[in-house]
XYZ file of C-alpha atoms in Angstrom:
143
model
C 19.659 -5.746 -2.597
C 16.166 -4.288 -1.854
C 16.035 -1.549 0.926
C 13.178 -0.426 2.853
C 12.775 2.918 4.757
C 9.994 5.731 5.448
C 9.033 7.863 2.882
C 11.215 10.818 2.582
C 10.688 14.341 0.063
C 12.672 13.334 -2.860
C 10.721 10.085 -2.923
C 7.242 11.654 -4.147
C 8.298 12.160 -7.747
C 9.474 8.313 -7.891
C 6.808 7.140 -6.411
C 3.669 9.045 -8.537
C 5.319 7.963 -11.638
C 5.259 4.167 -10.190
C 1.552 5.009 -8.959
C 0.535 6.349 -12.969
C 2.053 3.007 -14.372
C 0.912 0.713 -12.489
C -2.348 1.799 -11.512
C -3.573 5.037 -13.190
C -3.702 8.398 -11.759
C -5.502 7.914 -8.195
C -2.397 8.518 -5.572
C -2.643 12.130 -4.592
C -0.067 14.710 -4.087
C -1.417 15.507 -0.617
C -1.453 12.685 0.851
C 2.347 12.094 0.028
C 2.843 14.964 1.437
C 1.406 14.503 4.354
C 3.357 10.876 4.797
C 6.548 12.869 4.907
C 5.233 14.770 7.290
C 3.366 12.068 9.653
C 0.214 13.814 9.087
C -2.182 10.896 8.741
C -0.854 9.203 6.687
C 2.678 6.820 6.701
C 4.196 5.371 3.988
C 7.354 3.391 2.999
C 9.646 2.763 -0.190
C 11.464 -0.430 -1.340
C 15.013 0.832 -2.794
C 17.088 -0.979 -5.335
C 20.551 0.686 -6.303
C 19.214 3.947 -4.731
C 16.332 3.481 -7.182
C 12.437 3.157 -6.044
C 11.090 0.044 -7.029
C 7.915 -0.139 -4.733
C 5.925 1.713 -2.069
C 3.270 1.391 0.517
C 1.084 4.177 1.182
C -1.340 3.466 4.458
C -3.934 6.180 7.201
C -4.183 5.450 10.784
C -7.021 6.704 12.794
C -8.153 5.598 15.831
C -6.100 2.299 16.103
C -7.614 1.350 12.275
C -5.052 1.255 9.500
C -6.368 1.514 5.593
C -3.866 -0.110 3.251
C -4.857 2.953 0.826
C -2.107 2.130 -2.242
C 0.172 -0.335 -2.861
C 3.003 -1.145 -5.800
C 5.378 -2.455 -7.400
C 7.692 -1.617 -10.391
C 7.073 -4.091 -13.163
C 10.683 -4.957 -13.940
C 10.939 -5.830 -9.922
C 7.472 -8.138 -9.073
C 7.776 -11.462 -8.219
C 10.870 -10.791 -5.890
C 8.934 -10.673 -2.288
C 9.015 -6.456 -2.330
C 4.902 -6.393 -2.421
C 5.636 -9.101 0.749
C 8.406 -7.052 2.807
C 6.495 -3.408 2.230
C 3.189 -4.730 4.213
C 5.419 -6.449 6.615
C 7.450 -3.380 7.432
C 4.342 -1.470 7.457
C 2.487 -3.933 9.967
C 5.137 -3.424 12.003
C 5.263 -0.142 12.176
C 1.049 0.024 12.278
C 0.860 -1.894 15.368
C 4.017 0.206 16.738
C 1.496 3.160 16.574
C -1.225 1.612 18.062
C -3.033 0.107 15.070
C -5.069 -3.610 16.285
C -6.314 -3.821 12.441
C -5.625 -3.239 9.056
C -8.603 -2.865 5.849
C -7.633 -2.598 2.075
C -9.937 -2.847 -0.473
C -8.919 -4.441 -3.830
C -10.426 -4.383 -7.295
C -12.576 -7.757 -8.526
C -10.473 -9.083 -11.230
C -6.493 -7.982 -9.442
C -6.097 -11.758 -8.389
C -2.524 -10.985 -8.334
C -3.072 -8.399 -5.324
C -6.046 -10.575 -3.669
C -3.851 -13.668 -3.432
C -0.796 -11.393 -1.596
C -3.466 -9.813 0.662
C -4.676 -14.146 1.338
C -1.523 -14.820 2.018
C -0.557 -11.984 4.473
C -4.015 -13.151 6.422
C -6.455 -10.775 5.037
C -9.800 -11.892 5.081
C -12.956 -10.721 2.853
C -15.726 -9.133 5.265
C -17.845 -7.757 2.137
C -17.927 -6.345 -1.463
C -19.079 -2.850 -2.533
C -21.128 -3.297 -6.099
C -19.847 -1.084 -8.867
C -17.184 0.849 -6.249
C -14.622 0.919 -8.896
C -16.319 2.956 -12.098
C -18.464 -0.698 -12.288
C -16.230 -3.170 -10.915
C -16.642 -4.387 -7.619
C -14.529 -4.183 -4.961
C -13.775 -6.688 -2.314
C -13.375 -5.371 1.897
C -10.598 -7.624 3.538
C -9.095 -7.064 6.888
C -7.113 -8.679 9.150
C -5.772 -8.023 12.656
C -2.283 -6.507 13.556
């Protein structure tokens, strides 16, 4: 049974292990941090037998949310967790007075672009090179 709940302490260690296997090393200490604190920046982990399979790290300012990092454990994708973690997250968004939501996502990650499709993200524009070279692609969608 997957579990989802805000980001607490003992989850930061979990979750920058996921964020160096999955992704590489670009998830920062701080702004973990400052999730558990409500600083800026919220976040939320997917739980299997007490274990964390999956996060969701996002900013709010000014009623914009950035999706800023997003993942799942490799042994868990393809069960809906990438799905429930922006769900729970929109939910809470809007709850704090977010009306829109922008990610940016990697050129190449069709895995991740088709998710965003599907949870109603739209491109609005690429950045050339953003990604050491690779482009990026700008979706957003309202909350």
């Amino acid at each position: 049974m997957i579990s989802i709940r805000a980001i607490a302490s003992g989850d930061i260690g979990a979750i920058l292990s996921l964020e160096r296997a999955r992704i590489g090393d670009s998830l920062g200490l701080v702004e973990l941090e400052q999730a558990v604190k409500g600083a800026g920046y919220l976040c939320w982990v997917a739980t299997a037998d007490e274990r964390l399979v999956g996060y969701i790290l996002c900013s709010l300012t000014s009623g914009e949310a950035e999706l800023y990092s997003i993942a799942v454990a490799p042994d868990h994708e393809g069960r809906g967790i990438g799905r429930a973690l922006m769900d729970e997250a929109f939910k809470e968004l809007k709850a704090h007075g977010a009306q829109k939501i922008l990610l940016e996502v990697e050129v190449g990650n069709e895995r991740a672009y088709r998710l965003y499709l599907r949870q109603g993200f739209k491109e609005y524009r690429r950045r050339k090179g953003y990604y050491g070279g690779v482009d990026a692609i700008c979706m957003e969608r309202e909350i």
